[in-house]
Short mmCIF file of C-alpha atoms in Angstrom, two decimals:
data_model
loop_
_atom_site.label_atom_id
_atom_site.label_comp_id
_atom_site.label_asym_id
_atom_site.label_seq_id
_atom_site.Cartn_x
_atom_site.Cartn_y
_atom_site.Cartn_z
CA MET A 933 -185.98 40.80 55.60
CA SER A 934 -185.41 44.52 55.87
CA HIS A 935 -187.73 46.99 57.50
CA GLN A 936 -188.86 49.82 55.25
CA ARG A 937 -191.01 52.72 56.29
CA SER A 938 -193.99 53.44 54.06
CA PRO A 939 -194.25 57.03 52.75
CA GLU A 940 -197.45 57.71 54.69
CA THR A 941 -195.92 56.74 58.06
CA THR A 942 -195.37 59.70 60.37
CA GLU A 943 -193.34 57.72 62.89
CA VAL A 944 -190.37 59.60 64.31
CA LEU A 945 -187.78 58.75 66.93
CA SER A 946 -187.76 60.58 70.24
CA PHE A 947 -186.37 60.26 73.75
CA THR A 948 -187.10 61.77 77.14
CA ILE A 949 -184.77 62.27 80.09
CA SER A 950 -185.46 63.92 83.43
CA GLY A 951 -183.86 64.74 86.73
CA PHE A 952 -184.28 66.81 89.85
CA ILE A 953 -182.35 70.00 90.59
CA THR A 954 -182.41 71.55 94.04
CA ARG A 955 -183.39 75.03 92.89
CA CYS A 956 -186.76 76.62 92.18
CA PRO A 957 -188.20 76.41 88.63
CA VAL A 958 -187.43 80.10 87.95
CA GLN A 959 -183.71 79.59 88.69
CA VAL A 960 -183.53 76.45 86.56
CA PHE A 961 -185.39 78.14 83.68
CA GLU A 962 -183.11 81.20 83.83
CA ALA A 963 -179.97 79.03 83.87
CA ILE A 964 -181.09 77.68 80.48
CA VAL A 965 -182.55 80.72 78.71
CA ASP A 966 -179.81 83.15 79.83
CA HIS A 967 -176.97 82.70 77.34
CA ARG A 968 -174.33 83.68 79.90
CA GLN A 969 -175.33 80.86 82.23
CA LEU A 970 -175.91 78.38 79.40
CA SER A 971 -172.30 78.99 78.31
CA ARG A 972 -171.13 77.84 81.74
CA HIS A 973 -172.81 74.44 81.83
CA PHE A 974 -173.79 73.43 78.26
CA ALA A 975 -172.75 75.46 75.22
CA VAL A 976 -169.26 75.84 76.63
CA GLY A 977 -167.91 77.35 73.40
CA GLY A 978 -170.36 80.21 73.91
CA ALA A 979 -174.08 80.84 73.56
CA GLN A 980 -175.32 83.99 71.87
CA GLY A 981 -178.74 85.48 72.62
CA ARG A 982 -181.40 85.05 75.27
CA MET A 983 -184.00 82.38 74.56
CA ASP A 984 -187.26 84.30 74.47
CA THR A 985 -190.24 83.26 72.33
CA GLY A 986 -189.46 83.93 68.66
CA ALA A 987 -185.71 84.41 69.17
CA THR A 988 -183.00 82.82 67.06
CA VAL A 989 -179.86 82.07 69.07
CA THR A 990 -176.53 80.35 68.47
CA TRP A 991 -174.79 77.67 70.53
CA ASN A 992 -171.15 76.64 70.17
CA PHE A 993 -170.03 73.43 71.84
CA ASP A 994 -166.28 73.92 71.39
CA ASP A 995 -166.01 70.36 70.09
CA GLY A 996 -164.96 71.01 66.51
CA SER A 997 -168.53 71.19 65.21
CA GLU A 998 -170.03 74.25 63.58
CA PRO A 999 -172.10 76.54 65.83
CA SER A 1000 -175.74 75.46 66.03
CA THR A 1001 -178.66 77.74 65.23
CA VAL A 1002 -181.58 77.36 67.62
CA TRP A 1003 -185.09 78.69 67.00
CA VAL A 1004 -187.11 79.39 70.15
CA ARG A 1005 -190.74 78.46 69.47
CA GLU A 1006 -192.05 79.07 72.98
CA ALA A 1007 -190.60 80.21 76.29
CA VAL A 1008 -192.95 80.37 79.28
CA LEU A 1009 -191.20 81.42 82.50
CA ALA A 1010 -190.53 78.44 84.76
CA ARG A 1011 -193.02 76.23 82.86
CA CYS A 1012 -191.74 75.23 79.42
CA LEU A 1013 -189.25 75.96 76.69
CA ILE A 1014 -189.70 74.63 73.15
CA LEU A 1015 -186.86 74.83 70.62
CA GLU A 1016 -186.09 73.65 67.12
CA TRP A 1017 -182.55 73.02 65.94
CA ALA A 1018 -180.56 70.87 63.57
CA GLY A 1019 -177.97 70.07 66.25
CA PRO A 1020 -174.23 69.64 65.72
CA ASP A 1021 -174.68 66.04 64.54
CA ALA A 1022 -177.34 66.80 61.93
CA ASP A 1023 -176.95 65.49 58.41
CA ASP A 1024 -178.87 65.77 55.15
CA THR A 1025 -181.27 62.95 56.08
CA ASN A 1026 -182.71 64.67 59.16
CA GLY A 1027 -184.17 68.14 59.35
CA PRO A 1028 -184.52 70.13 62.53
CA THR A 1029 -185.69 68.37 65.66
CA THR A 1030 -187.90 69.70 68.43
CA VAL A 1031 -186.66 69.93 72.01
CA GLU A 1032 -189.11 70.51 74.84
CA PHE A 1033 -188.10 71.38 78.40
CA VAL A 1034 -190.78 71.05 81.10
CA PHE A 1035 -190.15 72.57 84.54
CA GLN A 1036 -192.18 71.04 87.39
CA PRO A 1037 -191.93 72.40 90.93
CA ALA A 1038 -191.30 69.92 93.73
CA ASN A 1039 -190.84 70.11 97.51
CA ASP A 1040 -192.64 73.44 97.94
CA PHE A 1041 -190.77 74.99 94.99
CA THR A 1042 -187.32 74.23 96.45
CA ARG A 1043 -186.64 71.61 93.76
CA THR A 1044 -187.45 71.32 90.08
CA LYS A 1045 -188.08 68.23 88.02
CA LEU A 1046 -186.68 69.06 84.60
CA THR A 1047 -187.86 66.86 81.75
CA ILE A 1048 -186.22 67.16 78.33
CA THR A 1049 -187.75 65.51 75.26
CA GLU A 1050 -186.27 65.67 71.78
CA SER A 1051 -188.06 64.28 68.74
CA GLY A 1052 -187.99 64.36 64.99
CA TRP A 1053 -185.51 61.82 63.64
CA ALA A 1054 -186.41 59.40 60.90
CA PRO A 1055 -186.59 55.78 62.16
CA THR A 1056 -183.45 54.80 60.27
CA ALA A 1057 -179.97 53.73 61.32
CA ALA A 1058 -178.69 57.29 60.79
CA GLY A 1059 -181.65 58.74 62.70
CA THR A 1060 -181.04 56.31 65.57
CA ARG A 1061 -177.35 57.27 65.75
CA SER A 1062 -178.24 60.98 65.82
CA ALA A 1063 -180.91 60.46 68.48
CA LEU A 1064 -178.51 58.52 70.70
CA ARG A 1065 -175.81 61.20 70.37
CA GLU A 1066 -178.32 63.89 71.30
CA CYS A 1067 -179.62 61.86 74.23
CA HIS A 1068 -176.04 61.76 75.52
CA ARG A 1069 -175.67 65.52 74.94
CA TRP A 1070 -178.89 66.38 76.87
CA THR A 1071 -177.96 64.01 79.70
CA ALA A 1072 -174.61 65.81 79.96
CA MET A 1073 -176.46 69.14 79.92
CA LEU A 1074 -178.70 68.03 82.79
CA THR A 1075 -175.65 66.87 84.76
CA GLY A 1076 -173.77 70.11 84.08
CA LEU A 1077 -176.82 72.23 84.95
CA LYS A 1078 -177.24 70.41 88.27
CA ALA A 1079 -173.54 70.83 89.14
CA TRP A 1080 -173.67 74.52 88.17
CA LEU A 1081 -176.85 75.42 90.06
CA GLU A 1082 -176.39 73.30 93.16
CA HIS A 1083 -172.64 73.61 93.67
CA GLY A 1084 -171.32 76.40 91.42
CA VAL A 1085 -169.15 73.81 89.69
CA VAL A 1086 -168.37 73.97 85.98
CA LEU A 1087 -167.82 70.44 84.75
CA GLY A 1088 -165.08 69.73 82.23
CA ARG A 1089 -165.64 70.58 78.60
CA ASP A 1090 -165.12 66.94 77.62
CA LEU A 1091 -168.39 65.99 79.33
CA HIS A 1092 -170.36 67.38 76.37
CA ARG A 1093 -168.49 65.56 73.60
#
C-alpha cells in the first residue's frame, strides 16, 4: 500500500535545530545578516548583500552548486530573521522554503540560544531528501557560527558539503 497525499492536504515537512553561542544576541544576529561575516562561517564561496527586511541577497557555497538567491522577509535586530530560498538542492518538485532564525538571550545576555527552523517541502521521498540535506547544512552553519564567534576559527569548507 502506498501513501498518497490528497490535493487538499497542506502538510509540509519541516525541521528545527538549536544551540547556544556564547555571545550576545546582537553579535549572533550580526554574524548572520552581515554578508562579510556570513562568508566566513557559512556561505564560504561568498555572500552578497546585507540581510535587511525586503532585501534580496545571494549565497555561494563553493560546492559546485549554483549561487542561491535568498529573499529576506523580516529582519528584527537580535530577535528574528525570516528568509525564503530555493536552496542549492532545490528541484522542480519543491518551491522555495522558509527559514526562521530566533535569537533568545540567555545568561544575562552573555549567551544566545539560536533556533533555526526550515519548512516547506512536500511530504515525498524527494522532499524528505531535500529536508535532510538542508538540516545537515543548517547544523553545519550553527557549528561554524559558534566556532567563528567564540574562537575566531573558520572551519574547513568541506563542513558545509
